[in-house]
C-alpha cells in the first residue's frame, strides 16, 4: 500500500498516545494499556483499519491490537478509533519482524493477517508474513489454543502459506477458496478485499493453530 508521505504524521500520532504506541514504550506491557483484562486479538498490517475497528466495535469482550509499520497509513486507523470511541483497541507502529520483542509469550489469543503484501519474487520470500521466521514468532506469542487467520486474493501467497504452515506442523481448521460465496455475516471486508473482489478476484481464507 502506498500513501503519500505526511510530514506531520508523527506529530499527529503522538497527540493520540491513548490509542497508539509510536516508540515501543509499551513493549511487553500492552496488556496493561486496556481498561479491562480480557483476551487479546492482534491484526498485523492493519492498512487503513476498517477490519480491526469494525471487529473491535462488534466485540467489546475482546481487546484488539493493530500493528502497522507505515505511519502515514496509521493516521487513518487512529482517526477511525477516535470516531468510534473504541476503548478496546490499541495500535502499535511496529515492523512485525520485532513482534517477539514487543509481546510476551502466550499473550495473544488470535492473529489476523489480511491481504498481506505478497512479495512475489523468490528473493523476497522472507518478507512474506507467513514465512517460517514469522510463524516462529506467532507460535511464541500465541496461547496454546490460539489461532492464526489469513485472508488474501493472492493465489501464489495462499499456496505458499498452505505449504509453509503445513511444513511447520500447523493444524488447519478452515481452508476456504471462495469466502464471498455464501459469505458469513462474520466476514468483515477490508479495504483491499473490496478493491480486489470488485475486480472479480476470488478471496481465500485459512484458519490454523500450532
Ligand atoms: N490489511 C489491509 C487490508 O486488507 O486492506 C491492508 C493490506 S496492505 C496490502 C498490507 C499492509 O501491511 C500495509 O499497510 C503495510 O504497510 C503493512 N505491512 C507490511 N509488512 C508489514 C510488517 N512487516 N509489519 C507491519 N505491517 C506491515
PDB file of C-alpha atoms and ligand atoms in Angstrom:
ATOM      1  CA  UNK A   1       0.000   0.000   0.000  1.00  0.00           C
ATOM      2  CA  UNK A   2       1.374   3.376  -0.987  1.00  0.00           C
ATOM      3  CA  UNK A   3       0.300   6.507   0.836  1.00  0.00           C
ATOM      4  CA  UNK A   4       1.748   9.943   0.314  1.00  0.00           C
ATOM      5  CA  UNK A   5       4.284  10.940   2.961  1.00  0.00           C
ATOM      6  CA  UNK A   6       2.732  13.233   5.536  1.00  0.00           C
ATOM      7  CA  UNK A   7       5.478  15.203   7.296  1.00  0.00           C
ATOM      8  CA  UNK A   8       3.085  15.798  10.216  1.00  0.00           C
ATOM      9  CA  UNK A   9       2.272  12.096  10.689  1.00  0.00           C
ATOM     10  CA  UNK A  10       4.380  11.508  13.805  1.00  0.00           C
ATOM     11  CA  UNK A  11       3.151  14.735  15.407  1.00  0.00           C
ATOM     12  CA  UNK A  12      -0.432  13.664  14.803  1.00  0.00           C
ATOM     13  CA  UNK A  13       0.155  10.171  16.159  1.00  0.00           C
ATOM     14  CA  UNK A  14       1.975  11.442  19.244  1.00  0.00           C
ATOM     15  CA  UNK A  15      -1.048  13.613  20.066  1.00  0.00           C
ATOM     16  CA  UNK A  16      -3.097  10.426  20.350  1.00  0.00           C
ATOM     17  CA  UNK A  17      -0.958   8.325  22.619  1.00  0.00           C
ATOM     18  CA  UNK A  18      -4.006   6.955  24.402  1.00  0.00           C
ATOM     19  CA  UNK A  19      -4.640   4.971  21.202  1.00  0.00           C
ATOM     20  CA  UNK A  20      -1.168   4.394  19.804  1.00  0.00           C
ATOM     21  CA  UNK A  21       2.354   3.469  20.786  1.00  0.00           C
ATOM     22  CA  UNK A  22       4.787   5.084  18.337  1.00  0.00           C
ATOM     23  CA  UNK A  23       8.102   4.427  20.071  1.00  0.00           C
ATOM     24  CA  UNK A  24       7.656   0.936  21.554  1.00  0.00           C
ATOM     25  CA  UNK A  25       7.295   2.423  25.021  1.00  0.00           C
ATOM     26  CA  UNK A  26       4.722  -0.256  25.872  1.00  0.00           C
ATOM     27  CA  UNK A  27       6.864  -3.155  24.788  1.00  0.00           C
ATOM     28  CA  UNK A  28       5.971  -6.211  26.914  1.00  0.00           C
ATOM     29  CA  UNK A  29       3.328  -4.100  28.638  1.00  0.00           C
ATOM     30  CA  UNK A  30       0.490  -3.777  26.128  1.00  0.00           C
ATOM     31  CA  UNK A  31      -1.949  -5.719  28.324  1.00  0.00           C
ATOM     32  CA  UNK A  32      -1.890  -3.008  30.998  1.00  0.00           C
ATOM     33  CA  UNK A  33      -2.964  -0.403  28.425  1.00  0.00           C
ATOM     34  CA  UNK A  34      -6.507  -1.785  28.337  1.00  0.00           C
ATOM     35  CA  UNK A  35      -9.287  -0.851  30.759  1.00  0.00           C
ATOM     36  CA  UNK A  36     -10.484  -4.444  31.026  1.00  0.00           C
ATOM     37  CA  UNK A  37      -8.310  -7.537  31.203  1.00  0.00           C
ATOM     38  CA  UNK A  38      -9.725  -9.833  28.512  1.00  0.00           C
ATOM     39  CA  UNK A  39      -8.361 -11.875  25.576  1.00  0.00           C
ATOM     40  CA  UNK A  40      -6.121 -10.082  23.077  1.00  0.00           C
ATOM     41  CA  UNK A  41      -6.594 -10.404  19.308  1.00  0.00           C
ATOM     42  CA  UNK A  42      -3.881  -8.999  17.060  1.00  0.00           C
ATOM     43  CA  UNK A  43      -4.017  -7.806  13.450  1.00  0.00           C
ATOM     44  CA  UNK A  44      -0.695  -7.437  11.627  1.00  0.00           C
ATOM     45  CA  UNK A  45      -0.653  -4.940   8.759  1.00  0.00           C
ATOM     46  CA  UNK A  46      -3.910  -3.114   9.524  1.00  0.00           C
ATOM     47  CA  UNK A  47      -3.723  -0.882   6.471  1.00  0.00           C
ATOM     48  CA  UNK A  48      -6.388   1.799   6.918  1.00  0.00           C
ATOM     49  CA  UNK A  49      -8.050  -0.164   9.697  1.00  0.00           C
ATOM     50  CA  UNK A  50     -11.606  -0.919   8.659  1.00  0.00           C
ATOM     51  CA  UNK A  51     -11.246  -4.571   9.679  1.00  0.00           C
ATOM     52  CA  UNK A  52      -9.893  -4.097  13.192  1.00  0.00           C
ATOM     53  CA  UNK A  53     -12.067  -1.120  14.111  1.00  0.00           C
ATOM     54  CA  UNK A  54     -15.242  -2.892  12.950  1.00  0.00           C
ATOM     55  CA  UNK A  55     -14.242  -6.042  14.822  1.00  0.00           C
ATOM     56  CA  UNK A  56     -13.439  -4.059  17.975  1.00  0.00           C
ATOM     57  CA  UNK A  57     -16.863  -2.377  17.853  1.00  0.00           C
ATOM     58  CA  UNK A  58     -18.590  -5.756  17.429  1.00  0.00           C
ATOM     59  CA  UNK A  59     -16.617  -7.427  20.230  1.00  0.00           C
ATOM     60  CA  UNK A  60     -16.258  -5.292  23.357  1.00  0.00           C
ATOM     61  CA  UNK A  61     -15.430  -8.510  25.253  1.00  0.00           C
ATOM     62  CA  UNK A  62     -12.091  -8.734  23.400  1.00  0.00           C
ATOM     63  CA  UNK A  63      -9.084  -6.403  23.435  1.00  0.00           C
ATOM     64  CA  UNK A  64      -7.621  -5.709  19.994  1.00  0.00           C
ATOM     65  CA  UNK A  65      -4.118  -4.665  18.997  1.00  0.00           C
ATOM     66  CA  UNK A  66      -3.361  -3.396  15.494  1.00  0.00           C
ATOM     67  CA  UNK A  67       0.220  -3.406  14.240  1.00  0.00           C
ATOM     68  CA  UNK A  68       1.199  -1.402  11.172  1.00  0.00           C
ATOM     69  CA  UNK A  69       4.633  -0.218  10.090  1.00  0.00           C
ATOM     70  CA  UNK A  70       3.615   2.773   7.976  1.00  0.00           C
ATOM     71  CA  UNK A  71       2.957   5.938   9.981  1.00  0.00           C
ATOM     72  CA  UNK A  72       1.118   7.625   7.113  1.00  0.00           C
ATOM     73  CA  UNK A  73      -1.368   4.767   6.890  1.00  0.00           C
ATOM     74  CA  UNK A  74      -1.689   4.505  10.677  1.00  0.00           C
ATOM     75  CA  UNK A  75      -3.196   8.006  10.775  1.00  0.00           C
ATOM     76  CA  UNK A  76      -6.334   6.584   9.158  1.00  0.00           C
ATOM     77  CA  UNK A  77      -6.664   3.859  11.801  1.00  0.00           C
ATOM     78  CA  UNK A  78      -6.279   6.346  14.650  1.00  0.00           C
ATOM     79  CA  UNK A  79      -8.941   8.595  13.106  1.00  0.00           C
ATOM     80  CA  UNK A  80     -11.366   5.658  12.973  1.00  0.00           C
ATOM     81  CA  UNK A  81     -10.573   4.609  16.557  1.00  0.00           C
ATOM     82  CA  UNK A  82     -11.283   8.145  17.807  1.00  0.00           C
ATOM     83  CA  UNK A  83     -14.502   8.492  15.824  1.00  0.00           C
ATOM     84  CA  UNK A  84     -15.775   5.111  17.009  1.00  0.00           C
ATOM     85  CA  UNK A  85     -14.705   5.772  20.630  1.00  0.00           C
ATOM     86  CA  UNK A  86     -13.061   2.369  20.931  1.00  0.00           C
ATOM     87  CA  UNK A  87     -11.579   1.660  24.348  1.00  0.00           C
ATOM     88  CA  UNK A  88     -10.740  -1.951  23.480  1.00  0.00           C
ATOM     89  CA  UNK A  89      -8.292  -1.110  20.666  1.00  0.00           C
ATOM     90  CA  UNK A  90      -4.613  -0.235  20.928  1.00  0.00           C
ATOM     91  CA  UNK A  91      -2.376   0.467  17.939  1.00  0.00           C
ATOM     92  CA  UNK A  92       1.349  -0.039  17.619  1.00  0.00           C
ATOM     93  CA  UNK A  93       3.659   1.430  14.993  1.00  0.00           C
ATOM     94  CA  UNK A  94       5.916  -1.578  14.556  1.00  0.00           C
ATOM     95  CA  UNK A  95       7.575  -3.807  11.990  1.00  0.00           C
ATOM     96  CA  UNK A  96       6.239  -7.327  12.539  1.00  0.00           C
ATOM     97  CA  UNK A  97       9.829  -8.592  12.426  1.00  0.00           C
ATOM     98  CA  UNK A  98      10.018  -7.337  16.033  1.00  0.00           C
ATOM     99  CA  UNK A  99       6.792  -8.860  17.320  1.00  0.00           C
ATOM    100  CA  UNK A 100       8.532 -11.233  19.677  1.00  0.00           C
ATOM    101  CA  UNK A 101      10.316  -8.341  21.404  1.00  0.00           C
ATOM    102  CA  UNK A 102       7.060  -6.491  21.791  1.00  0.00           C
ATOM    103  CA  UNK A 103       4.621  -9.148  23.046  1.00  0.00           C
ATOM    104  CA  UNK A 104       5.045 -11.560  25.941  1.00  0.00           C
ATOM    105  CA  UNK A 105       4.879 -15.300  25.374  1.00  0.00           C
ATOM    106  CA  UNK A 106       1.279 -16.630  25.397  1.00  0.00           C
ATOM    107  CA  UNK A 107      -0.176 -13.110  25.455  1.00  0.00           C
ATOM    108  CA  UNK A 108      -2.297 -13.288  22.290  1.00  0.00           C
ATOM    109  CA  UNK A 109      -5.351 -15.470  21.524  1.00  0.00           C
ATOM    110  CA  UNK A 110      -5.830 -14.807  17.813  1.00  0.00           C
ATOM    111  CA  UNK A 111      -3.756 -13.336  14.971  1.00  0.00           C
ATOM    112  CA  UNK A 112      -5.262 -11.904  11.768  1.00  0.00           C
ATOM    113  CA  UNK A 113      -3.332 -11.333   8.544  1.00  0.00           C
ATOM    114  CA  UNK A 114      -5.422  -9.646   5.847  1.00  0.00           C
ATOM    115  CA  UNK A 115      -4.184  -9.184   2.290  1.00  0.00           C
ATOM    116  CA  UNK A 116      -0.551  -9.187   3.392  1.00  0.00           C
ATOM    117  CA  UNK A 117       1.930  -7.965   0.806  1.00  0.00           C
ATOM    118  CA  UNK A 118       2.639 -10.953  -1.496  1.00  0.00           C
ATOM    119  CA  UNK A 119       6.342 -10.259  -2.204  1.00  0.00           C
ATOM    120  CA  UNK A 120       6.224 -12.390  -5.376  1.00  0.00           C
ATOM    121  CA  UNK A 121       9.983 -12.515  -6.025  1.00  0.00           C
ATOM    122  CA  UNK A 122      11.722 -15.565  -4.526  1.00  0.00           C
ATOM    123  CA  UNK A 123      14.488 -13.431  -3.095  1.00  0.00           C
ATOM    124  CA  UNK A 124      11.872 -11.569  -1.006  1.00  0.00           C
ATOM    125  CA  UNK A 125      10.302 -14.748   0.394  1.00  0.00           C
ATOM    126  CA  UNK A 126      11.418 -13.944   3.944  1.00  0.00           C
ATOM    127  CA  UNK A 127       9.299 -10.783   3.926  1.00  0.00           C
ATOM    128  CA  UNK A 128       6.054 -12.729   3.490  1.00  0.00           C
ATOM    129  CA  UNK A 129       4.157 -12.680   6.764  1.00  0.00           C
ATOM    130  CA  UNK A 130       3.579 -16.441   6.586  1.00  0.00           C
ATOM    131  CA  UNK A 131       7.296 -17.254   6.224  1.00  0.00           C
ATOM    132  CA  UNK A 132       8.584 -19.610   8.911  1.00  0.00           C
ATOM    133  CA  UNK A 133      10.534 -16.806  10.587  1.00  0.00           C
ATOM    134  CA  UNK A 134       7.226 -15.063  11.282  1.00  0.00           C
ATOM    135  CA  UNK A 135       5.476 -18.328  12.194  1.00  0.00           C
ATOM    136  CA  UNK A 136       8.104 -18.900  14.919  1.00  0.00           C
ATOM    137  CA  UNK A 137       7.223 -15.558  16.458  1.00  0.00           C
ATOM    138  CA  UNK A 138       3.469 -16.142  16.179  1.00  0.00           C
ATOM    139  CA  UNK A 139       3.870 -19.503  17.898  1.00  0.00           C
ATOM    140  CA  UNK A 140       5.624 -17.896  20.846  1.00  0.00           C
ATOM    141  CA  UNK A 141       3.221 -15.040  21.424  1.00  0.00           C
ATOM    142  CA  UNK A 142       0.053 -17.107  20.799  1.00  0.00           C
ATOM    143  CA  UNK A 143      -1.610 -19.072  23.550  1.00  0.00           C
ATOM    144  CA  UNK A 144      -1.534 -22.861  23.127  1.00  0.00           C
ATOM    145  CA  UNK A 145      -5.008 -22.995  21.561  1.00  0.00           C
ATOM    146  CA  UNK A 146      -4.517 -19.670  19.721  1.00  0.00           C
ATOM    147  CA  UNK A 147      -5.485 -19.268  16.078  1.00  0.00           C
ATOM    148  CA  UNK A 148      -3.857 -17.740  13.001  1.00  0.00           C
ATOM    149  CA  UNK A 149      -6.361 -16.458  10.424  1.00  0.00           C
ATOM    150  CA  UNK A 150      -5.196 -15.383   6.989  1.00  0.00           C
ATOM    151  CA  UNK A 151      -7.184 -13.901   4.108  1.00  0.00           C
ATOM    152  CA  UNK A 152      -5.924 -12.935   0.651  1.00  0.00           C
ATOM    153  CA  UNK A 153      -6.834 -12.778  -3.021  1.00  0.00           C
ATOM    154  CA  UNK A 154      -3.291 -13.728  -3.993  1.00  0.00           C
ATOM    155  CA  UNK A 155      -3.273 -17.354  -5.115  1.00  0.00           C
ATOM    156  CA  UNK A 156       0.533 -17.615  -5.049  1.00  0.00           C
ATOM    157  CA  UNK A 157       0.796 -16.307  -1.488  1.00  0.00           C
ATOM    158  CA  UNK A 158      -2.098 -18.518  -0.373  1.00  0.00           C
ATOM    159  CA  UNK A 159      -0.428 -21.645  -1.785  1.00  0.00           C
ATOM    160  CA  UNK A 160       2.922 -20.633  -0.254  1.00  0.00           C
ATOM    161  CA  UNK A 161       1.168 -20.155   3.098  1.00  0.00           C
ATOM    162  CA  UNK A 162      -0.625 -23.518   2.987  1.00  0.00           C
ATOM    163  CA  UNK A 163       2.668 -25.254   2.238  1.00  0.00           C
ATOM    164  CA  UNK A 164       4.694 -23.398   4.840  1.00  0.00           C
ATOM    165  CA  UNK A 165       2.129 -23.676   7.642  1.00  0.00           C
ATOM    166  CA  UNK A 166       1.842 -27.372   6.863  1.00  0.00           C
ATOM    167  CA  UNK A 167       5.642 -27.794   6.910  1.00  0.00           C
ATOM    168  CA  UNK A 168       5.656 -26.016  10.259  1.00  0.00           C
ATOM    169  CA  UNK A 169       3.288 -28.690  11.599  1.00  0.00           C
ATOM    170  CA  UNK A 170       0.279 -26.415  11.942  1.00  0.00           C
ATOM    171  CA  UNK A 171      -3.253 -27.822  12.136  1.00  0.00           C
ATOM    172  CA  UNK A 172      -5.787 -26.440   9.654  1.00  0.00           C
ATOM    173  CA  UNK A 173      -9.281 -25.608  10.932  1.00  0.00           C
ATOM    174  CA  UNK A 174     -10.582 -23.940   7.774  1.00  0.00           C
ATOM    175  CA  UNK A 175      -9.482 -23.642   4.158  1.00  0.00           C
ATOM    176  CA  UNK A 176     -11.924 -21.570   2.118  1.00  0.00           C
ATOM    177  CA  UNK A 177     -11.279 -20.984  -1.575  1.00  0.00           C
ATOM    178  CA  UNK A 178     -14.159 -18.555  -2.087  1.00  0.00           C
ATOM    179  CA  UNK A 179     -15.003 -16.519   1.014  1.00  0.00           C
ATOM    180  CA  UNK A 180     -17.623 -14.439  -0.795  1.00  0.00           C
ATOM    181  CA  UNK A 181     -19.631 -17.453  -1.936  1.00  0.00           C
ATOM    182  CA  UNK A 182     -22.161 -17.916   0.880  1.00  0.00           C
ATOM    183  CA  UNK A 183     -20.342 -15.152   2.770  1.00  0.00           C
ATOM    184  CA  UNK A 184     -20.572 -15.453   6.541  1.00  0.00           C
ATOM    185  CA  UNK A 185     -22.022 -12.432   8.370  1.00  0.00           C
ATOM    186  CA  UNK A 186     -18.840 -12.642  10.450  1.00  0.00           C
ATOM    187  CA  UNK A 187     -16.700 -11.732   7.451  1.00  0.00           C
ATOM    188  CA  UNK A 188     -15.524  -8.118   7.577  1.00  0.00           C
ATOM    189  CA  UNK A 189     -14.431  -6.904   4.167  1.00  0.00           C
ATOM    190  CA  UNK A 190     -11.163  -4.990   4.377  1.00  0.00           C
ATOM    191  CA  UNK A 191     -10.318  -2.046   2.131  1.00  0.00           C
ATOM    192  CA  UNK A 192      -8.141  -4.314  -0.047  1.00  0.00           C
ATOM    193  CA  UNK A 193     -10.793  -7.014  -0.092  1.00  0.00           C
ATOM    194  CA  UNK A 194     -13.320  -4.590  -1.603  1.00  0.00           C
ATOM    195  CA  UNK A 195     -10.811  -3.418  -4.160  1.00  0.00           C
ATOM    196  CA  UNK A 196      -9.708  -6.868  -5.328  1.00  0.00           C
ATOM    197  CA  UNK A 197     -13.095  -8.543  -5.221  1.00  0.00           C
ATOM    198  CA  UNK A 198     -14.591  -5.738  -7.335  1.00  0.00           C
ATOM    199  CA  UNK A 199     -12.034  -6.793  -9.978  1.00  0.00           C
ATOM    200  CA  UNK A 200     -13.503 -10.298  -9.858  1.00  0.00           C
ATOM    201  CA  UNK A 201     -10.714 -11.896  -7.791  1.00  0.00           C
ATOM    202  CA  UNK A 202     -11.586 -14.819  -5.531  1.00  0.00           C
ATOM    203  CA  UNK A 203     -10.916 -14.335  -1.815  1.00  0.00           C
ATOM    204  CA  UNK A 204      -9.189 -17.189   0.033  1.00  0.00           C
ATOM    205  CA  UNK A 205      -9.056 -17.749   3.787  1.00  0.00           C
ATOM    206  CA  UNK A 206      -7.440 -20.202   6.167  1.00  0.00           C
ATOM    207  CA  UNK A 207      -7.514 -20.693   9.923  1.00  0.00           C
ATOM    208  CA  UNK A 208      -4.808 -22.747  11.609  1.00  0.00           C
ATOM    209  CA  UNK A 209      -3.306 -23.408  15.033  1.00  0.00           C
ATOM    210  CA  UNK A 210       0.137 -24.562  16.185  1.00  0.00           C
TER     211      UNK A 210
HETATM  212  N1  LIG B   1      -4.947  -5.349   5.835  1.00  0.00           N
HETATM  213  C1  LIG B   1      -5.263  -4.214   4.997  1.00  0.00           C
HETATM  214  C2  LIG B   1      -6.374  -4.542   4.037  1.00  0.00           C
HETATM  215  O1  LIG B   1      -6.670  -5.735   3.856  1.00  0.00           O
HETATM  216  O2  LIG B   1      -6.979  -3.614   3.469  1.00  0.00           O
HETATM  217  C3  LIG B   1      -4.001  -3.690   4.279  1.00  0.00           C
HETATM  218  C4  LIG B   1      -3.365  -4.605   3.288  1.00  0.00           C
HETATM  219  S1  LIG B   1      -1.882  -3.914   2.606  1.00  0.00           S
HETATM  220  C5  LIG B   1      -1.647  -4.806   1.150  1.00  0.00           C
HETATM  221  C6  LIG B   1      -0.627  -4.581   3.679  1.00  0.00           C
HETATM  222  C7  LIG B   1      -0.342  -3.719   4.887  1.00  0.00           C
HETATM  223  O3  LIG B   1       0.594  -4.391   5.720  1.00  0.00           O
HETATM  224  C8  LIG B   1       0.292  -2.362   4.545  1.00  0.00           C
HETATM  225  O4  LIG B   1      -0.414  -1.345   5.214  1.00  0.00           O
HETATM  226  C9  LIG B   1       1.729  -2.486   5.029  1.00  0.00           C
HETATM  227  O5  LIG B   1       2.266  -1.257   5.453  1.00  0.00           O
HETATM  228  C10 LIG B   1       1.582  -3.483   6.178  1.00  0.00           C
HETATM  229  N2  LIG B   1       2.795  -4.274   6.438  1.00  0.00           N
HETATM  230  C11 LIG B   1       3.554  -4.908   5.516  1.00  0.00           C
HETATM  231  N3  LIG B   1       4.603  -5.522   6.098  1.00  0.00           N
HETATM  232  C12 LIG B   1       4.490  -5.271   7.437  1.00  0.00           C
HETATM  233  C13 LIG B   1       5.290  -5.608   8.558  1.00  0.00           C
HETATM  234  N4  LIG B   1       6.420  -6.326   8.410  1.00  0.00           N
HETATM  235  N5  LIG B   1       4.904  -5.179   9.777  1.00  0.00           N
HETATM  236  C14 LIG B   1       3.779  -4.419   9.909  1.00  0.00           C
HETATM  237  N6  LIG B   1       2.975  -4.066   8.883  1.00  0.00           N
HETATM  238  C15 LIG B   1       3.327  -4.481   7.655  1.00  0.00           C
END
